[in-house]
PDB file of C-alpha atoms in Angstrom:
ATOM      1  CA  VAL A   1     159.211 -54.790 -74.364  1.00  0.00           C
ATOM      2  CA  GLN A   2     157.210 -52.438 -72.904  1.00  0.00           C
ATOM      3  CA  LEU A   3     156.546 -50.818 -68.996  1.00  0.00           C
ATOM      4  CA  GLN A   4     153.005 -49.883 -68.335  1.00  0.00           C
ATOM      5  CA  ALA A   5     152.954 -47.803 -65.049  1.00  0.00           C
ATOM      6  CA  SER A   6     149.532 -46.279 -63.849  1.00  0.00           C
ATOM      7  CA  GLY A   7     148.077 -45.550 -60.142  1.00  0.00           C
ATOM      8  CA  GLY A   8     148.854 -41.546 -60.148  1.00  0.00           C
ATOM      9  CA  GLY A   9     147.272 -39.028 -59.114  1.00  0.00           C
ATOM     10  CA  LEU A  10     146.620 -35.807 -56.891  1.00  0.00           C
ATOM     11  CA  VAL A  11     146.133 -36.739 -53.042  1.00  0.00           C
ATOM     12  CA  GLN A  12     146.274 -34.737 -49.688  1.00  0.00           C
ATOM     13  CA  ALA A  13     149.300 -35.547 -47.186  1.00  0.00           C
ATOM     14  CA  GLY A  14     148.471 -38.496 -45.188  1.00  0.00           C
ATOM     15  CA  GLU A  15     146.607 -40.557 -47.805  1.00  0.00           C
ATOM     16  CA  SER A  16     147.635 -43.402 -49.470  1.00  0.00           C
ATOM     17  CA  LEU A  17     148.527 -44.519 -53.507  1.00  0.00           C
ATOM     18  CA  ARG A  18     149.186 -47.324 -54.837  1.00  0.00           C
ATOM     19  CA  LEU A  19     151.021 -47.617 -58.214  1.00  0.00           C
ATOM     20  CA  SER A  20     151.476 -50.451 -60.826  1.00  0.00           C
ATOM     21  CA  CYS A  21     153.591 -51.227 -63.671  1.00  0.00           C
ATOM     22  CA  ALA A  22     153.720 -53.729 -66.151  1.00  0.00           C
ATOM     23  CA  ALA A  23     156.383 -55.628 -68.501  1.00  0.00           C
ATOM     24  CA  THR A  24     154.279 -56.498 -72.107  1.00  0.00           C
ATOM     25  CA  GLY A  25     155.906 -59.015 -73.799  1.00  0.00           C
ATOM     26  CA  SER A  26     156.196 -63.416 -73.844  1.00  0.00           C
ATOM     27  CA  ARG A  27     158.870 -65.141 -72.903  1.00  0.00           C
ATOM     28  CA  LEU A  28     160.196 -62.320 -70.480  1.00  0.00           C
ATOM     29  CA  ARG A  29     162.426 -63.620 -67.805  1.00  0.00           C
ATOM     30  CA  ILE A  30     162.423 -60.261 -65.340  1.00  0.00           C
ATOM     31  CA  ASN A  31     165.502 -59.284 -63.188  1.00  0.00           C
ATOM     32  CA  THR A  32     165.441 -56.719 -60.772  1.00  0.00           C
ATOM     33  CA  MET A  33     162.062 -54.451 -60.970  1.00  0.00           C
ATOM     34  CA  SER A  34     162.436 -50.709 -59.349  1.00  0.00           C
ATOM     35  CA  TRP A  35     160.666 -47.093 -58.706  1.00  0.00           C
ATOM     36  CA  TYR A  36     162.339 -44.017 -59.015  1.00  0.00           C
ATOM     37  CA  ARG A  37     161.289 -40.534 -58.896  1.00  0.00           C
ATOM     38  CA  GLN A  38     162.579 -37.157 -60.168  1.00  0.00           C
ATOM     39  CA  ALA A  39     160.659 -33.717 -58.375  1.00  0.00           C
ATOM     40  CA  PRO A  40     161.324 -30.727 -60.363  1.00  0.00           C
ATOM     41  CA  GLY A  41     164.962 -29.455 -60.097  1.00  0.00           C
ATOM     42  CA  ASN A  42     166.274 -33.006 -58.314  1.00  0.00           C
ATOM     43  CA  GLU A  43     168.060 -35.803 -59.895  1.00  0.00           C
ATOM     44  CA  ARG A  44     165.938 -39.253 -60.161  1.00  0.00           C
ATOM     45  CA  GLU A  45     166.557 -41.100 -57.387  1.00  0.00           C
ATOM     46  CA  LEU A  46     165.329 -45.052 -56.478  1.00  0.00           C
ATOM     47  CA  VAL A  47     162.744 -45.165 -54.249  1.00  0.00           C
ATOM     48  CA  ALA A  48     162.427 -49.063 -54.110  1.00  0.00           C
ATOM     49  CA  SER A  49     163.975 -52.190 -55.605  1.00  0.00           C
ATOM     50  CA  ILE A  50     162.783 -55.872 -55.781  1.00  0.00           C
ATOM     51  CA  THR A  51     164.317 -58.547 -57.066  1.00  0.00           C
ATOM     52  CA  SER A  52     162.662 -61.757 -58.757  1.00  0.00           C
ATOM     53  CA  GLY A  53     163.087 -63.502 -55.672  1.00  0.00           C
ATOM     54  CA  GLY A  54     161.354 -60.879 -53.871  1.00  0.00           C
ATOM     55  CA  ASP A  55     164.220 -59.273 -51.717  1.00  0.00           C
ATOM     56  CA  ALA A  56     163.179 -55.351 -51.292  1.00  0.00           C
ATOM     57  CA  ASN A  57     165.100 -52.283 -50.481  1.00  0.00           C
ATOM     58  CA  HIS A  58     163.622 -49.104 -50.108  1.00  0.00           C
ATOM     59  CA  LEU A  59     164.979 -45.354 -49.723  1.00  0.00           C
ATOM     60  CA  ASP A  60     165.500 -44.379 -45.778  1.00  0.00           C
ATOM     61  CA  SER A  61     162.848 -41.566 -46.428  1.00  0.00           C
ATOM     62  CA  VAL A  62     160.028 -43.706 -47.586  1.00  0.00           C
ATOM     63  CA  LYS A  63     160.848 -46.995 -45.497  1.00  0.00           C
ATOM     64  CA  GLY A  64     157.880 -47.677 -43.350  1.00  0.00           C
ATOM     65  CA  ARG A  65     155.566 -45.620 -45.411  1.00  0.00           C
ATOM     66  CA  PHE A  66     156.087 -47.573 -48.819  1.00  0.00           C
ATOM     67  CA  THR A  67     156.126 -51.246 -50.116  1.00  0.00           C
ATOM     68  CA  VAL A  68     157.447 -52.561 -53.060  1.00  0.00           C
ATOM     69  CA  SER A  69     156.350 -55.886 -54.195  1.00  0.00           C
ATOM     70  CA  ARG A  70     155.617 -58.163 -57.555  1.00  0.00           C
ATOM     71  CA  ASP A  71     153.570 -60.409 -59.202  1.00  0.00           C
ATOM     72  CA  ASN A  72     155.994 -62.624 -60.996  1.00  0.00           C
ATOM     73  CA  ALA A  73     153.111 -64.573 -62.705  1.00  0.00           C
ATOM     74  CA  LYS A  74     151.547 -60.840 -63.786  1.00  0.00           C
ATOM     75  CA  ASN A  75     154.756 -59.467 -64.755  1.00  0.00           C
ATOM     76  CA  THR A  76     153.746 -56.878 -62.376  1.00  0.00           C
ATOM     77  CA  VAL A  77     155.511 -54.568 -59.984  1.00  0.00           C
ATOM     78  CA  TYR A  78     153.792 -52.395 -57.147  1.00  0.00           C
ATOM     79  CA  LEU A  79     154.804 -49.973 -55.311  1.00  0.00           C
ATOM     80  CA  GLN A  80     152.376 -49.218 -52.093  1.00  0.00           C
ATOM     81  CA  MET A  81     152.629 -45.966 -50.729  1.00  0.00           C
ATOM     82  CA  HIS A  82     150.700 -44.707 -47.143  1.00  0.00           C
ATOM     83  CA  SER A  83     150.995 -41.601 -45.266  1.00  0.00           C
ATOM     84  CA  LEU A  84     151.675 -39.523 -48.328  1.00  0.00           C
ATOM     85  CA  ARG A  85     153.809 -36.257 -47.818  1.00  0.00           C
ATOM     86  CA  PRO A  86     154.140 -33.247 -49.978  1.00  0.00           C
ATOM     87  CA  GLU A  87     157.869 -33.883 -50.462  1.00  0.00           C
ATOM     88  CA  ASP A  88     157.080 -37.702 -51.589  1.00  0.00           C
ATOM     89  CA  THR A  89     155.581 -35.364 -55.014  1.00  0.00           C
ATOM     90  CA  ALA A  90     157.403 -36.255 -58.114  1.00  0.00           C
ATOM     91  CA  VAL A  91     156.734 -38.244 -61.636  1.00  0.00           C
ATOM     92  CA  TYR A  92     157.433 -42.110 -60.420  1.00  0.00           C
ATOM     93  CA  TYR A  93     159.260 -43.998 -63.136  1.00  0.00           C
ATOM     94  CA  CYS A  94     159.491 -48.008 -62.800  1.00  0.00           C
ATOM     95  CA  HIS A  95     162.576 -49.917 -64.459  1.00  0.00           C
ATOM     96  CA  ALA A  96     162.746 -53.460 -64.704  1.00  0.00           C
ATOM     97  CA  ASN A  97     165.765 -55.625 -66.437  1.00  0.00           C
ATOM     98  CA  ILE A  98     164.658 -57.729 -68.444  1.00  0.00           C
ATOM     99  CA  ARG A  99     165.767 -60.140 -70.627  1.00  0.00           C
ATOM    100  CA  ASP A 100     163.784 -61.289 -73.667  1.00  0.00           C
ATOM    101  CA  PRO A 101     163.695 -63.387 -77.176  1.00  0.00           C
ATOM    102  CA  TYR A 102     163.679 -60.253 -79.179  1.00  0.00           C
ATOM    103  CA  HIS A 103     167.262 -59.622 -77.691  1.00  0.00           C
ATOM    104  CA  ASP A 104     168.148 -63.243 -77.992  1.00  0.00           C
ATOM    105  CA  TYR A 105     168.386 -62.727 -74.050  1.00  0.00           C
ATOM    106  CA  VAL A 106     170.852 -60.478 -73.303  1.00  0.00           C
ATOM    107  CA  PRO A 107     169.656 -58.222 -70.212  1.00  0.00           C
ATOM    108  CA  LEU A 108     168.388 -54.370 -71.209  1.00  0.00           C
ATOM    109  CA  ASP A 109     167.263 -52.097 -68.795  1.00  0.00           C
ATOM    110  CA  TYR A 110     163.569 -50.552 -69.532  1.00  0.00           C
ATOM    111  CA  TRP A 111     161.824 -47.662 -68.401  1.00  0.00           C
ATOM    112  CA  GLY A 112     158.202 -46.828 -68.234  1.00  0.00           C
ATOM    113  CA  ARG A 113     156.787 -43.563 -68.605  1.00  0.00           C
ATOM    114  CA  GLY A 114     156.699 -41.841 -65.790  1.00  0.00           C
ATOM    115  CA  THR A 115     153.244 -40.845 -64.160  1.00  0.00           C
ATOM    116  CA  LEU A 116     152.684 -37.969 -61.650  1.00  0.00           C
ATOM    117  CA  VAL A 117     151.820 -37.996 -57.668  1.00  0.00           C
ATOM    118  CA  THR A 118     151.124 -34.818 -56.113  1.00  0.00           C
ATOM    119  CA  VAL A 119     150.592 -35.146 -52.597  1.00  0.00           C
ATOM    120  CA  SER A 120     149.205 -31.457 -51.427  1.00  0.00           C
ATOM    121  CA  SER A 121     148.843 -30.241 -47.732  1.00  0.00           C
TER     122      SER A 121
END
């Protein structure tokens, strides 16, 4: 099982980006999927999460600007980011709690490689 993230880049303040993260593997049962971020010198923080049923939560500082969503048929989670600010600059990581046949369906945590989002002022 792997998480493959994409969509980062360099944008100007006020612009938008959409991050995607797909879980690869067969017969996966994916629980909560999340996006974290880590800026230089800071700890990793939870930005948004979404359950398999679609219940979503967002970090207060991104509410109204970021939206997390998922496509269960594609095992993919998205983070739509609008009105980006320089303080949103960070490496963004996707995370998922997954049960898979390779581990007897024991729930395990998986992380994707980070994707860099840079917002210039």
